[in-house]
C-alpha positions as semicolon CSV with decimal commas, in nm:
position;residue;x (nm);y (nm);z (nm)
1;M;-3,700;3,009;-3,413
2;K;-3,447;3,286;-3,512
3;R;-3,139;3,222;-3,677
4;Q;-2,846;3,469;-3,746
5;C;-2,760;3,489;-4,094
6;Q;-2,348;3,453;-4,085
7;V;-2,289;3,555;-4,499
8;C;-2,160;3,919;-4,459
9;M;-2,123;4,253;-4,175
10;H;-2,496;4,256;-4,120
11;H;-2,457;3,921;-3,937
12;C;-2,866;3,940;-4,012
13;L;-3,077;3,818;-3,818
14;L;-3,395;3,607;-3,936
15;A;-3,773;3,538;-3,784
16;P;-3,869;3,256;-3,979
17;G;-3,933;3,346;-4,329
18;Q;-3,764;3,679;-4,328
19;K;-3,558;3,775;-4,546
20;G;-3,226;3,981;-4,507
21;R;-3,086;4,270;-4,629
22;C;-2,988;4,170;-4,932
23;G;-3,310;4,077;-5,016
24;V;-3,233;3,679;-5,092
25;R;-3,083;3,519;-4,776
26;K;-3,419;3,336;-4,595
27;N;-3,483;3,177;-4,235
28;E;-3,651;2,901;-4,346
29;N;-3,714;2,566;-4,128
30;G;-3,470;2,746;-3,857
31;R;-3,142;2,690;-4,145
32;I;-3,062;3,063;-4,328
33;L;-3,088;2,970;-4,699
34;C;-3,076;3,176;-5,036
35;E;-3,345;3,166;-5,246
36;T;-3,129;3,301;-5,512
37;Y;-2,962;2,899;-5,571
38;G;-2,971;2,853;-5,935
39;K;-3,144;3,137;-6,061
40;I;-3,021;3,323;-6,354
41;T;-3,130;3,655;-6,475
42;A;-2,867;3,736;-6,720
43;L;-2,677;3,544;-6,989
44;A;-2,416;3,699;-7,201
45;L;-2,053;3,677;-7,323
46;D;-1,884;3,953;-7,298
47;P;-1,484;4,136;-7,331
48;I;-1,341;4,003;-7,078
49;E;-1,234;4,410;-7,049
50;K;-1,581;4,460;-6,927
51;K;-1,594;4,222;-6,642
52;P;-1,349;4,545;-6,579
53;L;-1,077;4,293;-6,630
54;R;-0,745;4,407;-6,757
55;R;-0,448;4,185;-6,633
56;F;-0,665;3,815;-6,706
57;Y;-0,732;3,659;-7,025
58;P;-0,720;4,044;-7,279
59;G;-0,900;3,997;-7,591
60;S;-1,042;3,704;-7,431
61;L;-1,457;3,655;-7,384
62;I;-1,639;3,572;-7,084
63;L;-1,969;3,400;-7,012
64;S;-2,121;3,663;-6,749
65;V;-2,377;3,547;-6,526
66;G;-2,640;3,752;-6,338
67;S;-2,884;3,659;-6,079
68;Y;-3,085;3,895;-5,833
69;G;-2,985;4,083;-5,495
70;C;-2,699;4,283;-5,271
71;N;-2,601;4,302;-4,939
72;L;-2,496;4,726;-5,005
73;D;-2,766;5,023;-5,135
74;C;-2,568;5,209;-5,343
75;P;-2,749;5,470;-5,450
76;F;-2,632;5,529;-5,808
77;C;-2,666;5,138;-5,908
78;Q;-2,629;5,069;-6,296
79;N;-2,825;4,766;-6,191
80;Y;-3,003;4,821;-5,925
81;Q;-3,326;4,688;-6,107
82;I;-3,204;4,303;-6,020
83;A;-2,997;4,415;-5,785
84;R;-3,228;4,472;-5,535
85;P;-3,449;4,203;-5,580
86;E;-3,747;4,506;-5,427
87;S;-3,741;4,673;-5,775
88;G;-3,905;4,389;-5,897
89;S;-4,032;4,072;-5,869
90;W;-3,707;3,827;-6,027
91;E;-3,799;3,540;-5,846
92;H;-4,020;3,493;-6,103
93;R;-3,817;3,611;-6,422
94;S;-3,519;3,355;-6,371
95;I;-3,433;3,071;-6,476
96;C;-3,301;2,822;-6,357
97;L;-2,963;2,618;-6,420
98;S;-2,803;2,421;-6,238
99;P;-2,432;2,406;-6,194
100;Q;-2,375;2,148;-6,410
101;E;-2,590;2,328;-6,674
102;L;-2,447;2,619;-6,690
103;M;-2,049;2,445;-6,680
104;Q;-2,235;2,308;-6,992
105;K;-2,304;2,658;-7,194
106;G;-2,023;2,752;-7,073
107;I;-1,775;2,479;-7,264
108;E;-2,073;2,500;-7,559
109;L;-1,963;2,868;-7,557
110;K;-1,557;2,810;-7,598
111;V;-1,568;2,766;-8,020
112;A;-1,700;3,124;-8,028
113;G;-1,385;3,215;-7,786
114;N;-1,531;3,174;-7,408
115;I;-1,248;3,112;-7,192
116;G;-1,478;3,081;-6,907
117;L;-1,831;3,161;-6,659
118;A;-1,808;3,545;-6,454
119;F;-2,033;3,563;-6,169
120;T;-2,147;3,982;-6,233
121;Y;-2,468;4,220;-6,248
122;N;-2,567;4,190;-5,861
123;E;-2,407;4,043;-5,603
124;P;-2,289;3,705;-5,679
125;L;-2,180;3,573;-5,283
126;V;-2,524;3,735;-5,134
127;G;-2,577;3,311;-5,368
128;F;-2,260;3,224;-5,280
129;E;-2,348;2,832;-5,286
130;Y;-2,429;2,849;-5,659
131;V;-2,075;3,061;-5,691
132;R;-1,933;2,776;-5,517
133;D;-2,060;2,458;-5,644
134;T;-1,996;2,572;-5,993
135;A;-1,729;2,683;-5,989
136;K;-1,625;2,344;-5,862
137;A;-1,680;2,118;-6,111
138;A;-1,650;2,429;-6,436
139;Q;-1,320;2,431;-6,317
140;E;-1,240;2,047;-6,316
141;E;-1,372;2,102;-6,735
142;G;-1,101;2,409;-6,797
143;L;-1,269;2,691;-6,750
144;K;-1,218;3,015;-6,623
145;M;-1,329;3,112;-6,253
146;V;-1,436;3,541;-6,265
147;C;-1,573;3,672;-5,971
148;V;-1,731;4,050;-6,012
149;T;-1,775;4,144;-5,674
150;N;-1,880;4,432;-5,376
151;G;-1,644;4,267;-5,129
152;S;-1,845;4,248;-4,896
153;V;-1,911;3,913;-4,704
154;C;-1,738;3,770;-4,464
155;K;-1,387;3,547;-4,400
156;E;-1,453;3,255;-4,357
157;I;-1,730;3,248;-4,678
158;A;-1,414;3,389;-4,877
159;Q;-1,244;3,045;-4,746
160;E;-1,552;2,842;-4,917
161;V;-1,510;3,024;-5,265
162;L;-1,186;3,192;-5,351
163;P;-1,041;2,841;-5,326
164;H;-1,258;2,833;-5,650
165;I;-1,208;3,153;-5,776
166;D;-0,913;3,215;-6,067
167;A;-1,016;3,613;-6,109
168;L;-1,192;3,879;-5,858
169;N;-1,264;4,256;-5,902
170;I;-1,371;4,392;-5,660
171;D;-1,500;4,730;-5,545
172;L;-1,366;4,979;-5,342
173;K;-1,618;5,162;-5,336
174;G;-1,455;5,474;-5,126
175;F;-1,178;5,486;-4,849
176;T;-1,376;5,614;-4,563
177;E;-1,650;5,426;-4,349
178;T;-1,882;5,718;-4,341
179;Y;-1,953;5,722;-4,735
180;Y;-1,973;5,336;-4,693
181;R;-2,184;5,335;-4,403
182;K;-2,393;5,539;-4,692
183;L;-2,413;5,273;-4,863
184;G;-2,487;5,091;-4,652
185;G;-2,126;4,848;-4,584
186;D;-1,791;4,877;-4,416
187;L;-1,531;4,939;-4,554
188;E;-1,307;4,645;-4,301
189;T;-1,491;4,412;-4,367
190;V;-1,433;4,532;-4,780
191;K;-1,071;4,562;-4,662
192;A;-1,033;4,218;-4,534
193;F;-1,173;4,054;-4,826
194;I;-0,905;4,187;-5,099
195;K;-0,549;4,084;-4,822
196;Q;-0,779;3,768;-4,859
197;A;-0,889;3,737;-5,254
198;A;-0,492;3,883;-5,317
199;A;-0,355;3,624;-5,109
200;S;-0,480;3,310;-5,360
201;C;-0,564;3,478;-5,693
202;H;-0,601;3,772;-5,935
203;V;-0,735;4,098;-5,773
204;E;-0,764;4,403;-5,973
205;L;-0,970;4,640;-5,793
206;T;-1,228;4,972;-5,923
207;T;-1,339;5,231;-5,800
208;L;-1,612;5,480;-5,913
209;I;-1,580;5,817;-5,930
210;V;-1,878;6,043;-5,742
211;P;-1,858;6,391;-5,712
212;G;-1,891;6,505;-5,346
213;E;-1,858;6,169;-5,209
214;N;-1,522;6,045;-5,265
215;D;-1,392;6,268;-5,553
216;S;-1,144;6,384;-5,356
217;P;-0,685;6,389;-5,411
218;Q;-0,646;6,268;-5,037
219;E;-0,906;6,011;-5,055
220;I;-0,748;5,806;-5,346
221;K;-0,373;5,906;-5,208
222;K;-0,435;5,692;-4,882
223;L;-0,713;5,482;-5,122
224;A;-0,383;5,367;-5,337
225;S;-0,145;5,416;-5,040
226;W;-0,310;5,128;-4,879
227;V;-0,314;4,897;-5,175
228;A;0,000;4,971;-5,272
229;S;0,064;4,818;-4,946
230;V;-0,177;4,537;-5,004
231;D;0,015;4,473;-5,376
232;A;0,176;4,736;-5,508
233;E;0,089;4,495;-5,897
234;I;-0,339;4,532;-5,872
235;P;-0,480;4,709;-6,153
236;L;-0,684;4,989;-5,957
237;H;-0,974;5,086;-6,253
238;V;-1,093;5,461;-6,158
239;T;-1,423;5,515;-6,285
240;R;-1,677;5,799;-6,426
241;F;-2,023;5,805;-6,225
242;Y;-2,312;5,858;-6,462
243;P;-2,637;5,941;-6,388
244;M;-2,859;5,600;-6,154
245;R;-3,077;5,441;-5,973
246;K;-3,121;5,756;-5,705
247;M;-2,909;6,002;-5,782
248;R;-3,006;6,103;-6,143
249;D;-2,969;6,481;-6,011
250;R;-2,599;6,496;-6,010
251;A;-2,422;6,540;-6,309
252;A;-2,126;6,356;-6,449
253;T;-1,812;6,334;-6,335
254;E;-1,554;6,553;-6,521
255;I;-1,375;6,335;-6,721
256;E;-1,078;6,541;-6,680
257;T;-1,135;6,500;-6,302
258;V;-1,126;6,140;-6,400
259;Y;-0,807;6,171;-6,527
260;Q;-0,668;6,442;-6,252
261;L;-0,725;6,182;-6,001
262;A;-0,634;5,834;-6,184
263;E;-0,249;6,079;-6,217
264;V;-0,277;6,048;-5,851
265;A;-0,268;5,670;-5,793
266;R;-0,061;5,612;-6,016
267;T;0,203;5,760;-5,776
268;E;0,143;5,442;-5,574
269;L;-0,006;5,237;-5,790
270;K;0,196;5,008;-6,122
271;D;-0,152;4,950;-6,321
272;V;-0,393;5,224;-6,221
273;F;-0,706;5,272;-6,552
274;T;-1,001;5,552;-6,652
275;G;-1,305;5,310;-6,777
276;N;-1,695;5,451;-6,855
277;C;-1,519;5,833;-7,001
């Protein structure tokens, strides 16, 4: 019997054994399960600024954790090898760590300056159950919980996870429905998630500037104005595109363009940072 996944805006209707657009949630014996629970493809102790977070424990380190799978299909993805499972059989190239085992790794690295765990690299919330369970355990041990996400999940899933997260960096990829459709997403879903998150924990946003796609001053002005209407204290990271994945035929964004668009955003927001320049 077919079952509908309720995690994101795609609401994939899945036949037995079939996977959704994220590549990792599937109908298993009439239940929608995520095959990535506890499966880790990347672990690194990173500066918090790499997430990027600039207003959350600056100068600290955090243990970054990646799995595989994503519910968008960005042609410029820098982590496409793990974000898009069809790029490789990551199910067989991952290690398994229970929430308690991952938490213990975070605790052991406190002596090296680690403050917590950051779910990142792929889209963490397609496997929200693991994020939720790990965060619950880790916060009880004093670890800070961070999630780097595209924000493309439904309200009910956000309610499961957000109470256990201390900080998020959310990709706000542009500010038109046309652009989000190109990426396989939905702007209104992301806007709703940002509002929900901003009322729950520390939030910073990132917008990657892709030449010819989302690089008009008018769009950035509109984007920044909307963010300010949610909370003018939310930091915005305006970052430079580099050729990657299916967009290797394009030149990197001009550095001056990134700086100019950041200035446009500063007419609406207090904290605007540039990245990849």
